[in-house]
Short mmCIF file of C-alpha atoms in Angstrom, two decimals:
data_model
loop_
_atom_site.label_atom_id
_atom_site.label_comp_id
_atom_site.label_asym_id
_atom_site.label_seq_id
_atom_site.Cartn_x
_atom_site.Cartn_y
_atom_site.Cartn_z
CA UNK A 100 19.05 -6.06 -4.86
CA UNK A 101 20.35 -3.91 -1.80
CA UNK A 102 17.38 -1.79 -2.89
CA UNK A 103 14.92 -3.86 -2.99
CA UNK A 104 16.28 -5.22 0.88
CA UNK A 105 15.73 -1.15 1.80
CA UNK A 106 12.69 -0.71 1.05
CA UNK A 107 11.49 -4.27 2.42
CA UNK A 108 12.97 -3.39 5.62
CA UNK A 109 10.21 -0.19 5.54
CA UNK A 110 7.05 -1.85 5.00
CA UNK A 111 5.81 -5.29 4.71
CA UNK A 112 4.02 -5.25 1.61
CA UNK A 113 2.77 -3.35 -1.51
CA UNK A 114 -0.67 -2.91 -2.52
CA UNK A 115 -2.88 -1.54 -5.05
CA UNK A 116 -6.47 0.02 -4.54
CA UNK A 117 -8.97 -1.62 -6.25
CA UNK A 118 -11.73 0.60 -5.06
CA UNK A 119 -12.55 4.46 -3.92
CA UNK A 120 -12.81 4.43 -0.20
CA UNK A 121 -13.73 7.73 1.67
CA UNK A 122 -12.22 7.91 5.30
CA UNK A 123 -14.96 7.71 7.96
CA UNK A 124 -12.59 8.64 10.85
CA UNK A 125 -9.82 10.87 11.38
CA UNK A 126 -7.40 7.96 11.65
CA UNK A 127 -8.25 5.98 7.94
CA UNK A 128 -7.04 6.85 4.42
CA UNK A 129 -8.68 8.21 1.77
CA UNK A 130 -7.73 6.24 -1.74
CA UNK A 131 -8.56 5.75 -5.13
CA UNK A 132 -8.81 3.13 -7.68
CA UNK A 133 -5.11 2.70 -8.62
CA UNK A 134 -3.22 4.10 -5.83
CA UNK A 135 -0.13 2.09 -4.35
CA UNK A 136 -0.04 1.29 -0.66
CA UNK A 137 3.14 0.27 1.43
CA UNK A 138 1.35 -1.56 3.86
CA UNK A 139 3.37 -1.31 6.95
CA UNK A 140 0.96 -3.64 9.19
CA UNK A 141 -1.60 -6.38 8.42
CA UNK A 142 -3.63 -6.51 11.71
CA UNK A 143 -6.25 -9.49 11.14
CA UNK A 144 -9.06 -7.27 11.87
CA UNK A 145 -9.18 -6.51 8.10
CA UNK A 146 -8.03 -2.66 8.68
CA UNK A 147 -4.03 -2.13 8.03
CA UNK A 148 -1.85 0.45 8.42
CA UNK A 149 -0.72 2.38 5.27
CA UNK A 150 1.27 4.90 3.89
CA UNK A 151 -0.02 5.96 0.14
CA UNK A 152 2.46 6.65 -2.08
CA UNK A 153 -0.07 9.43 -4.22
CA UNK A 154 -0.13 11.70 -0.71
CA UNK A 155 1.99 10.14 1.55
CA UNK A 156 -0.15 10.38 3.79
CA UNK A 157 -0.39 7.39 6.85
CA UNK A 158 -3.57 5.52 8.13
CA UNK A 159 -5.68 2.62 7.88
CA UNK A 160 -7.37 1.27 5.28
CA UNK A 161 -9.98 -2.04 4.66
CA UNK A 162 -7.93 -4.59 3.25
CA UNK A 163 -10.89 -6.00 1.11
CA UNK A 164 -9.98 -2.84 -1.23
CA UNK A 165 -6.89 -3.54 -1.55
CA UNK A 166 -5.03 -6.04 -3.96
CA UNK A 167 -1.91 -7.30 -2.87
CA UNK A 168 1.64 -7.29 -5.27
CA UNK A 169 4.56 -8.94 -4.93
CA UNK A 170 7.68 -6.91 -3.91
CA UNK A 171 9.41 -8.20 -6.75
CA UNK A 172 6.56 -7.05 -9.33
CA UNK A 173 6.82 -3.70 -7.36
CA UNK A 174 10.27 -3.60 -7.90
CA UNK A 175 10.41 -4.34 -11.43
CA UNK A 176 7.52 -1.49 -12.39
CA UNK A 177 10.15 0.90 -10.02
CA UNK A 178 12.73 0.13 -13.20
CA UNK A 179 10.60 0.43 -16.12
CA UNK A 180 8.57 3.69 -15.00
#
């Protein structure tokens, strides 16, 4: 598990896109339906802070197209992909 404490200690959650969302301003994310997220903070104004894993690229993105995962289901698809 000193793995999975690594990349916890990067990012505070995993998500998956559940939607296409085109940026609207230089500092937001383009995604697509099915990309992973490490979310690296959850501001309550609905936008967080992301890094996606597809471009690693960093920005915000609307939280409302995103669907949460747990680390350790993130962690188990790491082993069997």
């Amino acid at each position: 598990f000193a793995f999975f404490s690594e990349l916890r200690m990067k990012f505070c959650g995993v998500s998956v896109s559940i939607f296409n969302y085109e940026r609207q301003t230089d500092e937001e994310l383009d995604i697509i339906d099915g990309d992973v997220l490490y979310i690296l903070l959850k501001d309550e104004s609905g936008w967080w802070s992301a890094q996606n894993k597809r471009t690693k690229l960093v920005g915000l993105v609307p939280q409302n197209y995103l669907n949460e995962v747990s680390f350790f289901f993130y962690y188990w698809l790491l082993i069997i992909i």
